[in-house]
């Protein structure tokens, strides 16, 4: 694998500050535990995510919150300036992503699928798909040197079923990483303890105490993450047998994009350490 970095590098391109760790925080944690470089990016500025705070205030606040979340695992966390809630899969966004992929040079890039409930997620997924091959074409974004090989692109876990449910090409048991994921999510205070709680009608259940807040995040995230393992329970039992396959509570699963580099088994093992195999 001479065209790979000696130490695999992970880039997560999400639409919003908190998308990267919500969906890929387990794998990001595993990368950092192995001392591998991780960069998480929010393509939008996060200015739309609140019912009270002004967009101007939110941009700065969410940039700080994202930076704090990156610090939990020692990852870079960048928040870009594209408008939250109004992202388009424009040439400008595509070119910015091409530049980023060339400069960070990841071996694995995780992002949203281009079918998703949120238009910003769809736009990022589309732009990554449109950038995947173009990163190797020198005359596209000519001021940043092209890559010899495109990275492997994989989709962050989602449970949508139209037009097609996600395949679990790779499954990772993230039970041991749940503490780290919760700590990262808890950094997004304006979201977890304000906006998302408000939107879900559970603002009155957010505790005052910091330790209790972390427990609250664990329980909140558990409710979102548990259905991922349930969706692939049969596959988990086939892979791990009974009782282990029945007992795994939290997973991250990834589908390899067919529009970017196609990894062989050896490369998948290297890019997804501790993936569950038969
Ligand atoms: Zn999002």
XYZ file of N, CA and C and ligand atoms in Angstrom:
835
model
N 0.847 -1.207 0.000
C 0.000 0.000 0.000
C 0.875 1.248 0.000
N 1.705 1.361 -0.980
C 2.666 2.459 -1.009
C 2.008 3.817 -1.203
N 0.780 3.829 -1.771
C 0.131 5.117 -2.008
C -0.727 5.543 -0.823
N -0.602 4.867 0.300
C -1.298 5.309 1.520
C -0.328 6.047 2.422
N -0.882 6.877 3.294
C -0.027 7.474 4.317
C 0.440 6.374 5.264
N 1.619 6.565 5.830
C 2.141 5.549 6.737
C 1.202 5.352 7.927
N 0.708 6.471 8.457
C -0.311 6.424 9.500
C -1.623 6.888 8.886
N -2.651 6.032 8.864
C -3.915 6.416 8.213
C -4.528 7.670 8.826
N -5.053 8.514 7.956
C -5.620 9.802 8.362
C -7.118 9.801 8.090
N -7.869 10.334 9.050
C -9.339 10.330 8.943
C -9.861 11.761 8.846
N -10.698 11.987 7.842
C -11.391 13.265 7.695
C -12.887 12.994 7.748
N -13.603 13.725 8.609
C -15.065 13.606 8.648
C -15.651 14.941 8.214
N -16.408 14.914 7.138
C -17.057 16.121 6.625
C -18.546 16.042 6.944
N -18.966 16.790 7.939
C -20.380 16.861 8.287
C -20.936 18.217 7.898
N -22.245 18.327 7.926
C -22.864 19.602 7.556
C -22.853 20.580 8.722
N -22.963 20.058 9.950
C -23.148 20.921 11.127
C -22.146 20.566 12.231
N -21.840 21.553 13.092
C -21.016 21.215 14.256
C -21.808 20.226 15.123
N -21.335 19.065 15.309
C -21.835 17.902 16.086
C -22.204 16.710 15.202
N -22.325 16.885 13.886
C -22.646 15.751 13.008
C -21.538 14.703 13.032
N -20.287 15.164 12.994
C -19.158 14.231 12.881
C -19.136 13.267 14.062
N -19.260 13.809 15.281
C -19.156 12.919 16.441
C -20.452 12.177 16.705
N -21.580 12.771 16.329
C -22.856 12.075 16.514
C -22.862 10.760 15.727
N -22.296 10.795 14.522
C -22.378 9.609 13.664
C -21.067 8.830 13.578
N -19.937 9.516 13.751
C -18.651 8.831 13.580
C -17.705 9.029 14.744
N -18.236 9.436 15.905
C -17.378 9.731 17.057
C -16.658 8.515 17.603
N -17.234 7.328 17.406
C -16.590 6.100 17.888
C -15.330 5.811 17.090
N -15.457 5.843 15.767
C -14.286 5.570 14.923
C -13.234 6.675 15.095
N -13.685 7.924 15.213
C -12.737 9.023 15.426
C -11.961 8.797 16.724
N -12.637 8.343 17.766
C -11.972 8.061 19.045
C -10.950 6.942 18.888
N -11.344 5.889 18.172
C -10.421 4.757 17.957
C -9.177 5.235 17.193
N -9.368 6.069 16.195
C -8.215 6.620 15.469
C -7.273 7.362 16.411
N -7.834 8.203 17.264
C -6.975 8.985 18.161
C -6.294 8.085 19.194
N -7.005 7.015 19.636
C -6.377 6.072 20.573
C -5.148 5.427 19.941
N -5.175 5.319 18.610
C -4.041 4.739 17.876
C -3.067 5.826 17.412
N -3.295 7.060 17.902
C -2.437 8.192 17.551
C -2.487 8.515 16.053
N -3.623 8.305 15.457
C -3.805 8.636 14.041
C -4.448 10.022 13.931
N -4.041 10.818 12.935
C -4.604 12.170 12.780
C -6.085 12.132 12.392
N -6.862 12.981 13.049
C -8.300 13.086 12.764
C -8.657 14.555 12.602
N -9.398 14.854 11.550
C -9.935 16.199 11.386
C -11.438 16.094 11.164
N -12.188 16.879 11.932
C -13.637 16.917 11.785
C -14.008 18.313 11.290
N -14.924 18.350 10.340
C -15.300 19.630 9.752
C -16.810 19.770 9.736
N -17.274 20.968 10.091
C -18.655 21.342 9.829
C -18.636 22.280 8.637
N -19.276 21.874 7.553
C -19.246 22.699 6.342
C -20.029 23.994 6.557
N -21.105 23.939 7.349
C -21.868 25.169 7.610
C -21.433 25.794 8.935
N -21.867 27.038 9.108
C -21.453 27.815 10.281
C -22.308 27.562 11.527
N -23.363 26.765 11.388
C -24.184 26.442 12.550
C -25.095 27.568 13.018
N -25.274 28.585 12.173
C -25.995 29.785 12.611
C -27.500 29.584 12.800
N -28.027 28.462 12.298
C -29.490 28.281 12.348
C -29.960 27.511 13.580
N -29.020 26.875 14.304
C -29.425 25.912 15.318
C -29.805 26.474 16.672
N -30.798 27.340 16.727
C -31.269 27.780 18.042
C -32.623 28.470 17.942
N -33.340 28.482 19.046
C -34.657 29.131 19.095
C -34.578 30.522 19.715
N -33.448 30.851 20.375
C -33.343 32.139 21.064
C -32.092 32.922 20.687
N -30.956 32.256 20.717
C -29.689 32.959 20.446
C -29.655 33.446 19.002
N -29.020 34.577 18.778
C -28.975 35.153 17.432
C -27.982 34.377 16.566
N -28.203 34.370 15.244
C -27.257 33.709 14.335
C -25.825 34.202 14.523
N -25.630 35.497 14.697
C -24.273 36.031 14.872
C -23.601 35.453 16.113
N -24.365 35.389 17.206
C -23.821 34.829 18.445
C -23.506 33.344 18.261
N -24.420 32.650 17.581
C -24.260 31.192 17.430
C -23.005 30.816 16.661
N -22.668 31.589 15.639
C -21.506 31.242 14.805
C -20.250 31.121 15.671
N -20.022 32.140 16.519
C -18.844 32.105 17.387
C -18.944 31.026 18.444
N -20.149 30.911 19.022
C -20.366 29.938 20.095
C -20.148 28.514 19.593
N -20.700 28.227 18.452
C -20.614 26.852 17.947
C -19.204 26.515 17.464
N -18.479 27.516 17.000
C -17.078 27.281 16.633
C -16.281 26.891 17.886
N -16.541 27.588 18.986
C -15.864 27.259 20.249
C -16.285 25.875 20.743
N -17.587 25.598 20.702
C -18.073 24.285 21.153
C -17.450 23.152 20.337
N -17.368 23.356 19.022
C -16.779 22.323 18.163
C -15.295 22.129 18.499
N -14.597 23.239 18.708
C -13.187 23.135 19.092
C -13.018 22.355 20.384
N -13.904 22.620 21.348
C -13.858 21.878 22.621
C -14.098 20.383 22.389
N -15.048 20.067 21.505
C -15.343 18.658 21.218
C -14.125 17.981 20.585
N -13.448 18.679 19.684
C -12.236 18.115 19.088
C -11.163 17.865 20.134
N -11.061 18.806 21.101
C -10.040 18.667 22.148
C -10.244 17.429 23.014
N -11.495 16.957 23.128
C -11.769 15.764 23.950
C -10.928 14.587 23.479
N -10.763 14.460 22.152
C -9.986 13.317 21.643
C -8.672 13.761 20.983
N -8.409 15.058 20.990
C -7.179 15.539 20.351
C -7.294 15.576 18.837
N -8.466 15.965 18.347
C -8.679 16.092 16.896
C -8.831 17.562 16.533
N -8.506 17.874 15.284
C -8.795 19.218 14.769
C -10.286 19.282 14.472
N -10.939 20.386 14.852
C -12.355 20.556 14.503
C -12.514 21.936 13.887
N -12.904 21.956 12.611
C -13.042 23.217 11.898
C -14.504 23.472 11.585
N -14.918 24.729 11.702
C -16.263 25.130 11.303
C -16.145 26.125 10.166
N -16.694 25.769 9.013
C -16.591 26.649 7.845
C -17.707 27.691 7.873
N -17.714 28.540 6.824
C -18.601 29.708 6.845
C -19.831 29.590 5.950
N -20.092 28.433 5.385
C -21.273 28.315 4.528
C -22.537 28.361 5.393
N -23.651 28.871 4.834
C -24.814 29.173 5.674
C -25.602 27.939 6.105
N -25.755 27.806 7.414
C -26.523 26.718 8.023
C -27.987 26.813 7.592
N -28.524 25.706 7.119
C -29.931 25.662 6.742
C -30.183 26.050 5.302
N -29.160 26.597 4.625
C -29.330 27.054 3.240
C -28.216 26.562 2.336
N -27.566 25.453 2.718
C -26.422 24.989 1.929
C -26.889 24.414 0.588
N -26.181 24.784 -0.457
C -26.441 24.246 -1.796
C -25.218 23.438 -2.233
N -25.430 22.378 -3.021
C -24.272 21.634 -3.548
C -23.634 22.402 -4.701
N -23.102 23.568 -4.386
C -22.596 24.489 -5.409
C -21.163 24.138 -5.805
N -20.705 24.748 -6.898
C -19.312 24.574 -7.301
C -18.369 25.118 -6.242
N -18.794 26.204 -5.600
C -17.945 26.805 -4.562
C -17.693 25.810 -3.426
N -18.769 25.147 -2.965
C -18.605 24.169 -1.879
C -17.782 22.977 -2.369
N -18.083 22.517 -3.589
C -17.327 21.377 -4.129
C -15.834 21.700 -4.190
N -15.511 22.891 -4.673
C -14.099 23.250 -4.813
C -13.412 23.408 -3.459
N -14.156 23.916 -2.484
C -13.592 24.046 -1.132
C -13.283 22.661 -0.566
N -14.175 21.713 -0.863
C -13.984 20.333 -0.381
C -12.821 19.661 -1.118
N -12.712 19.902 -2.411
C -11.568 19.354 -3.161
C -10.260 19.871 -2.562
N -10.228 21.173 -2.290
C -9.030 21.774 -1.679
C -8.713 21.096 -0.343
N -9.748 20.908 0.471
C -9.556 20.315 1.792
C -9.038 18.885 1.691
N -9.625 18.096 0.813
C -9.195 16.702 0.671
C -7.736 16.658 0.209
N -7.381 17.529 -0.715
C -5.992 17.547 -1.190
C -5.031 17.968 -0.088
N -5.426 18.950 0.693
C -4.497 19.465 1.709
C -4.385 18.532 2.917
N -5.506 18.001 3.388
C -5.421 17.116 4.554
C -4.969 15.711 4.149
N -5.276 15.349 2.904
C -4.855 14.061 2.343
C -5.290 12.872 3.207
N -6.597 12.721 3.434
C -7.061 11.603 4.268
C -6.979 10.283 3.511
N -6.834 9.201 4.273
C -6.955 7.865 3.678
C -8.407 7.427 3.698
N -9.141 7.933 4.698
C -10.570 7.622 4.829
C -11.332 8.918 5.044
N -12.391 9.080 4.281
C -13.244 10.267 4.404
C -14.662 9.787 4.709
N -15.236 10.274 5.791
C -16.615 9.915 6.158
C -17.525 11.109 5.933
N -18.710 10.842 5.390
C -19.646 11.935 5.171
C -21.081 11.412 5.130
N -22.024 12.339 4.911
C -23.437 11.973 4.811
C -23.727 11.339 3.452
N -24.807 10.598 3.395
C -25.306 10.159 2.081
C -26.025 11.334 1.425
N -26.212 11.241 0.127
C -26.913 12.320 -0.576
C -28.429 12.131 -0.532
N -28.911 11.110 0.207
C -30.333 11.045 0.547
C -30.411 11.100 2.070
N -31.166 12.040 2.590
C -31.136 12.309 4.028
C -32.263 13.301 4.294
N -32.715 13.365 5.543
C -33.823 14.290 5.843
C -33.391 15.748 5.742
N -32.093 16.013 5.939
C -31.670 17.404 6.054
C -31.019 17.882 4.752
N -31.517 18.983 4.185
C -30.947 19.452 2.915
C -29.443 19.752 3.004
N -28.971 20.242 4.161
C -27.532 20.510 4.297
C -26.720 19.207 4.236
N -27.240 18.154 4.874
C -26.547 16.852 4.823
C -26.476 16.361 3.377
N -27.606 16.480 2.676
C -27.643 16.032 1.277
C -26.623 16.802 0.438
N -26.541 18.118 0.687
C -25.625 18.950 -0.106
C -24.170 18.539 0.139
N -23.821 18.278 1.401
C -22.439 17.865 1.694
C -22.155 16.506 1.051
N -23.102 15.573 1.185
C -22.924 14.252 0.573
C -22.733 14.356 -0.927
N -23.537 15.222 -1.550
C -23.427 15.405 -2.998
C -22.074 16.002 -3.380
N -21.661 17.017 -2.634
C -20.381 17.672 -2.947
C -19.201 16.726 -2.765
N -19.256 15.874 -1.730
C -18.160 14.919 -1.537
C -18.144 13.923 -2.693
N -19.332 13.471 -3.086
C -19.384 12.549 -4.235
C -18.795 13.219 -5.478
N -19.148 14.492 -5.672
C -18.674 15.209 -6.858
C -17.186 15.525 -6.780
N -16.641 15.550 -5.561
C -15.218 15.853 -5.375
C -14.358 14.595 -5.421
N -14.975 13.433 -5.166
C -14.198 12.212 -4.904
C -13.198 11.901 -6.010
N -13.638 11.926 -7.231
C -12.733 11.631 -8.337
C -11.943 12.884 -8.731
N -12.592 14.045 -8.653
C -11.977 15.290 -9.126
C -10.712 15.666 -8.355
N -10.547 15.120 -7.144
C -9.328 15.439 -6.379
C -8.077 14.965 -7.109
N -8.244 14.053 -8.079
C -7.082 13.533 -8.819
C -6.855 14.273 -10.136
N -7.729 15.234 -10.453
C -7.657 15.911 -11.757
C -6.979 17.275 -11.593
N -5.746 17.421 -12.107
C -4.952 18.627 -11.805
C -5.574 19.941 -12.263
N -6.285 19.934 -13.380
C -6.825 21.196 -13.887
C -8.074 21.660 -13.141
N -8.597 20.830 -12.243
C -9.712 21.254 -11.391
C -9.110 21.782 -10.088
N -9.474 22.983 -9.688
C -8.827 23.681 -8.557
C -7.301 23.625 -8.741
N -6.821 24.274 -9.809
C -5.420 24.076 -10.209
C -4.390 24.638 -9.242
N -4.797 25.536 -8.326
C -3.792 26.103 -7.424
C -3.461 25.189 -6.240
N -4.153 24.056 -6.110
C -3.803 23.081 -5.068
C -3.422 21.780 -5.777
N -2.215 21.276 -5.553
C -1.761 20.088 -6.293
C -2.713 18.900 -6.138
N -2.999 18.240 -7.261
C -3.927 17.109 -7.256
C -3.318 15.914 -6.534
N -4.191 15.036 -6.034
C -3.746 13.800 -5.389
C -3.527 12.735 -6.451
N -2.590 11.846 -6.172
C -2.361 10.722 -7.074
C -3.514 9.725 -6.965
N -4.010 9.529 -5.754
C -5.106 8.583 -5.510
C -6.183 9.252 -4.668
N -7.431 8.989 -4.972
C -8.499 9.514 -4.129
C -8.618 8.667 -2.857
N -9.129 9.270 -1.779
C -9.292 8.486 -0.554
C -10.478 7.527 -0.668
N -10.537 6.585 0.261
C -11.745 5.774 0.413
C -12.798 6.668 1.058
N -13.992 6.675 0.480
C -15.095 7.447 1.049
C -16.117 6.463 1.609
N -16.575 6.709 2.825
C -17.622 5.861 3.409
C -18.683 6.756 4.021
N -19.903 6.244 4.045
C -21.021 7.027 4.564
C -21.203 6.792 6.054
N -21.457 7.879 6.749
C -21.768 7.832 8.179
C -23.106 7.125 8.376
N -23.282 6.449 9.504
C -24.513 5.688 9.708
C -25.772 6.559 9.686
N -26.765 6.129 8.908
C -28.113 6.690 9.019
C -29.099 5.549 8.853
N -30.323 5.791 9.270
C -31.324 4.715 9.265
C -32.423 4.945 8.226
N -32.175 5.867 7.296
C -33.188 6.122 6.265
C -33.283 4.921 5.317
N -34.437 4.760 4.721
C -34.646 3.569 3.886
C -34.968 3.897 2.428
N -35.228 5.192 2.117
C -35.544 5.559 0.739
C -34.465 6.461 0.156
N -34.003 6.236 -1.062
C -34.448 5.160 -1.960
C -33.884 3.793 -1.592
N -32.877 3.728 -0.730
C -32.333 2.429 -0.323
C -31.758 2.545 1.076
N -31.992 1.534 1.926
C -31.339 1.558 3.244
C -29.837 1.373 3.091
N -29.087 1.875 4.071
C -27.632 1.725 4.012
C -27.228 0.271 4.162
N -26.184 -0.103 3.443
C -25.516 -1.383 3.678
C -24.530 -1.185 4.815
N -24.355 -2.235 5.609
C -23.295 -2.176 6.614
C -22.095 -2.940 6.055
N -21.273 -2.257 5.255
C -20.072 -2.916 4.716
C -19.063 -3.159 5.828
N -19.080 -2.253 6.801
C -18.182 -2.366 7.948
C -18.996 -2.066 9.198
N -18.814 -2.877 10.236
C -19.476 -2.625 11.516
C -18.418 -2.560 12.613
N -18.552 -1.547 13.463
C -17.628 -1.406 14.595
C -18.433 -1.381 15.886
N -17.994 -2.155 16.853
C -18.594 -2.137 18.186
C -18.035 -0.908 18.904
N -18.909 0.046 19.273
C -18.411 1.278 19.903
C -18.855 1.415 21.367
N -19.210 0.287 21.985
C -19.638 0.352 23.395
C -18.561 1.005 24.265
N -17.288 0.671 23.992
C -16.198 1.219 24.811
C -15.913 2.688 24.499
N -16.428 3.169 23.382
C -16.179 4.568 23.001
C -17.355 5.481 23.374
N -18.396 4.928 24.000
C -19.587 5.731 24.276
C -19.314 6.909 25.213
N -18.424 6.696 26.171
C -18.071 7.758 27.110
C -17.449 8.935 26.344
N -16.527 8.616 25.452
C -15.848 9.643 24.659
C -16.835 10.367 23.742
N -17.726 9.621 23.103
C -18.721 10.242 22.215
C -19.611 11.198 23.035
N -20.046 10.741 24.192
C -20.919 11.575 25.034
C -20.196 12.843 25.477
N -18.911 12.704 25.822
C -18.140 13.891 26.237
C -18.020 14.890 25.099
N -17.816 14.380 23.887
C -17.737 15.286 22.732
C -19.081 15.974 22.508
N -20.146 15.187 22.542
C -21.477 15.772 22.296
C -21.833 16.800 23.370
N -21.419 16.524 24.597
C -21.743 17.428 25.702
C -21.081 18.792 25.541
N -20.035 18.863 24.706
C -19.393 20.162 24.439
C -20.311 21.078 23.638
N -21.238 20.509 22.899
C -22.157 21.319 22.085
C -23.334 21.750 22.959
N -23.019 22.568 23.927
C -23.989 22.924 24.962
C -25.202 23.653 24.390
N -24.961 24.533 23.408
C -26.078 25.287 22.834
C -27.047 24.370 22.097
N -26.566 23.175 21.744
C -27.417 22.227 21.027
C -28.077 21.249 21.996
N -27.235 20.431 22.656
C -27.760 19.365 23.503
C -28.639 19.893 24.616
N -28.153 20.934 25.320
C -28.843 21.385 26.529
C -29.827 22.521 26.258
N -29.855 23.009 25.010
C -30.761 24.123 24.693
C -31.638 23.775 23.489
N -31.096 23.922 22.285
C -31.911 23.820 21.079
C -32.531 22.423 20.865
N -31.689 21.382 20.903
C -32.216 20.039 20.633
C -33.190 19.603 21.725
N -32.860 19.983 22.969
C -33.765 19.654 24.083
C -35.072 20.420 23.952
N -34.976 21.669 23.532
C -36.172 22.492 23.300
C -37.039 21.879 22.201
N -36.370 21.526 21.100
C -37.086 20.976 19.946
C -37.772 19.652 20.294
N -37.102 18.857 21.145
C -37.671 17.561 21.534
C -38.674 17.701 22.672
N -38.840 18.912 23.191
C -39.787 19.129 24.292
C -39.315 18.550 25.610
N -37.986 18.443 25.800
C -37.470 17.850 27.042
C -36.511 18.805 27.770
N -36.699 20.097 27.485
C -35.845 21.108 28.099
C -35.893 21.030 29.633
N -37.053 20.702 30.173
C -37.201 20.658 31.637
C -36.517 19.444 32.258
N -35.997 18.519 31.428
C -35.306 17.352 31.994
C -33.796 17.547 32.043
N -33.284 18.659 31.477
C -31.832 18.900 31.480
C -31.387 19.279 32.888
N -30.477 18.480 33.483
C -30.064 18.772 34.868
C -29.113 19.975 34.956
N -29.001 20.545 36.135
C -28.098 21.671 36.380
C -26.654 21.194 36.524
N -26.499 20.123 37.296
C -25.178 19.619 37.659
C -24.434 19.074 36.431
N -23.122 19.358 36.347
C -22.342 18.982 35.159
C -22.224 17.465 34.980
N -21.987 16.746 36.091
C -21.884 15.287 35.989
C -23.222 14.680 35.549
N -24.296 15.246 36.098
C -25.622 14.752 35.710
C -25.930 15.097 34.254
N -25.392 16.226 33.804
C -25.572 16.602 32.391
C -24.949 15.553 31.474
N -23.747 15.069 31.865
C -23.073 14.071 31.040
C -23.896 12.771 31.001
N -24.445 12.404 32.153
C -25.315 11.217 32.188
C -26.534 11.414 31.295
N -27.063 12.617 31.317
C -28.226 12.958 30.499
C -27.889 12.811 29.008
N -26.683 13.261 28.613
C -26.242 13.132 27.215
C -26.117 11.656 26.845
N -25.539 10.860 27.770
C -25.383 9.421 27.495
C -26.732 8.778 27.232
N -27.694 9.143 28.049
C -29.010 8.543 27.894
C -29.697 9.051 26.614
N -29.549 10.352 26.330
C -30.106 10.941 25.099
C -29.493 10.282 23.877
N -28.153 10.167 23.888
C -27.481 9.599 22.725
C -27.796 8.102 22.586
N -27.902 7.435 23.729
C -28.236 6.009 23.691
C -29.554 5.750 22.978
N -30.525 6.634 23.211
C -31.829 6.461 22.551
C -31.708 6.602 21.035
N -30.756 7.458 20.593
C -30.551 7.622 19.154
C -29.686 6.510 18.554
N -28.748 6.022 19.357
C -27.756 5.083 18.810
C -28.191 3.625 18.878
N -29.036 3.277 19.862
C -29.424 1.873 20.039
C -30.078 1.266 18.784
N -30.946 2.031 18.089
C -31.584 1.455 16.890
C -30.603 1.074 15.783
N -29.371 1.619 15.818
C -28.388 1.228 14.799
C -28.048 -0.249 14.956
N -27.815 -0.673 16.192
C -27.487 -2.085 16.418
C -28.709 -2.957 16.136
N -29.890 -2.451 16.489
C -31.106 -3.250 16.251
C -31.312 -3.485 14.760
N -31.044 -2.449 13.946
C -31.222 -2.576 12.490
C -30.388 -3.732 11.937
N -29.173 -3.917 12.489
C -28.262 -4.918 11.942
C -28.085 -6.109 12.892
N -29.112 -6.350 13.721
C -28.995 -7.426 14.711
C -28.717 -8.777 14.055
N -29.414 -9.074 12.963
C -29.205 -10.371 12.306
C -27.768 -10.501 11.809
N -27.265 -9.385 11.227
C -25.889 -9.383 10.720
C -24.892 -9.541 11.873
N -25.190 -8.889 13.008
C -24.302 -8.997 14.176
C -24.271 -10.432 14.697
N -25.443 -11.069 14.723
C -25.493 -12.451 15.219
C -24.763 -13.377 14.238
N -24.924 -13.102 12.935
C -24.225 -13.924 11.932
C -22.708 -13.759 12.061
N -22.269 -12.540 12.389
C -20.838 -12.266 12.480
C -20.235 -12.753 13.797
N -20.960 -12.520 14.892
C -20.379 -12.757 16.226
C -20.977 -13.970 16.928
N -22.054 -14.512 16.391
C -22.721 -15.628 17.046
C -23.584 -15.164 18.207
N -24.202 -16.138 18.827
C -25.044 -15.911 19.995
C -24.262 -16.422 21.194
N -24.043 -15.726 22.293
C -24.824 -14.556 22.709
C -24.225 -13.198 22.334
N -22.944 -13.157 21.872
C -22.303 -11.845 21.712
C -23.052 -10.963 20.708
N -23.429 -11.549 19.588
C -24.109 -10.771 18.553
C -25.428 -10.193 19.020
N -26.062 -10.895 19.961
C -27.333 -10.405 20.502
C -27.128 -9.311 21.534
N -25.923 -9.275 22.120
C -25.700 -8.394 23.273
C -25.122 -7.030 22.893
N -24.497 -6.921 21.720
C -23.845 -5.648 21.366
C -24.890 -4.541 21.300
N -24.666 -3.498 22.091
C -25.691 -2.464 22.234
C -25.466 -1.284 21.284
N -24.183 -0.946 21.052
C -23.902 0.245 20.251
C -22.888 -0.062 19.148
N -23.255 0.302 17.932
C -22.339 0.122 16.812
C -22.268 1.407 15.993
N -21.211 1.508 15.215
C -21.217 2.407 14.069
C -21.070 1.516 12.844
N -21.843 1.801 11.809
C -21.721 1.016 10.580
C -21.470 1.975 9.427
N -20.782 1.483 8.425
C -20.376 2.339 7.315
C -20.595 1.614 5.993
N -21.054 2.372 5.013
C -21.153 1.847 3.649
C -20.067 2.501 2.807
N -19.304 1.689 2.094
C -18.231 2.220 1.247
C -18.849 2.803 -0.023
N -18.503 4.047 -0.325
C -19.007 4.690 -1.534
C -18.414 4.020 -2.769
N -19.252 3.784 -3.753
C -18.746 3.190 -4.996
C -18.195 4.246 -5.945
N -18.249 5.511 -5.525
C -17.815 6.596 -6.407
C -16.406 7.085 -6.096
N -15.737 6.419 -5.182
C -14.369 6.798 -4.833
C -13.514 5.531 -4.852
N -12.352 5.608 -4.229
C -11.420 4.484 -4.244
C -12.062 3.222 -3.650
N -11.867 2.095 -4.285
C -12.434 0.830 -3.814
C -11.385 0.058 -3.009
N -11.614 -0.118 -1.720
C -10.610 -0.781 -0.880
C -10.721 -2.307 -0.945
N -9.562 -2.985 -0.883
C -9.609 -4.444 -0.708
C -9.715 -4.741 0.790
N -9.808 -6.024 1.129
C -10.012 -6.414 2.531
C -8.900 -5.897 3.433
N -7.677 -5.956 2.928
C -6.530 -5.518 3.730
C -6.650 -4.018 4.054
N -7.051 -3.232 3.053
C -7.181 -1.789 3.275
C -8.354 -1.492 4.215
N -9.443 -2.225 4.062
C -10.585 -2.016 4.976
C -10.151 -2.281 6.423
N -9.387 -3.362 6.620
C -8.909 -3.687 7.988
C -8.047 -2.564 8.542
N -7.255 -1.966 7.674
C -6.367 -0.903 8.129
C -7.160 0.389 8.423
N -8.160 0.666 7.600
C -8.917 1.916 7.766
C -9.972 1.844 8.869
N -10.424 0.635 9.161
C -11.463 0.460 10.188
C -10.945 -0.517 11.245
N -10.040 -0.047 12.114
C -9.494 -0.950 13.126
C -10.617 -1.455 14.035
N -10.485 -2.671 14.456
C -11.444 -3.348 15.355
C -12.828 -3.505 14.742
N -12.889 -3.524 13.401
C -14.188 -3.831 12.797
C -14.540 -5.289 13.079
N -15.854 -5.538 13.140
C -16.317 -6.883 13.485
C -16.249 -7.759 12.229
N -15.525 -8.873 12.360
C -15.413 -9.779 11.214
C -15.823 -11.171 11.632
N -16.149 -11.940 10.634
C -16.539 -13.319 10.874
C -15.369 -14.122 11.428
Zn -26.531 17.881 10.837
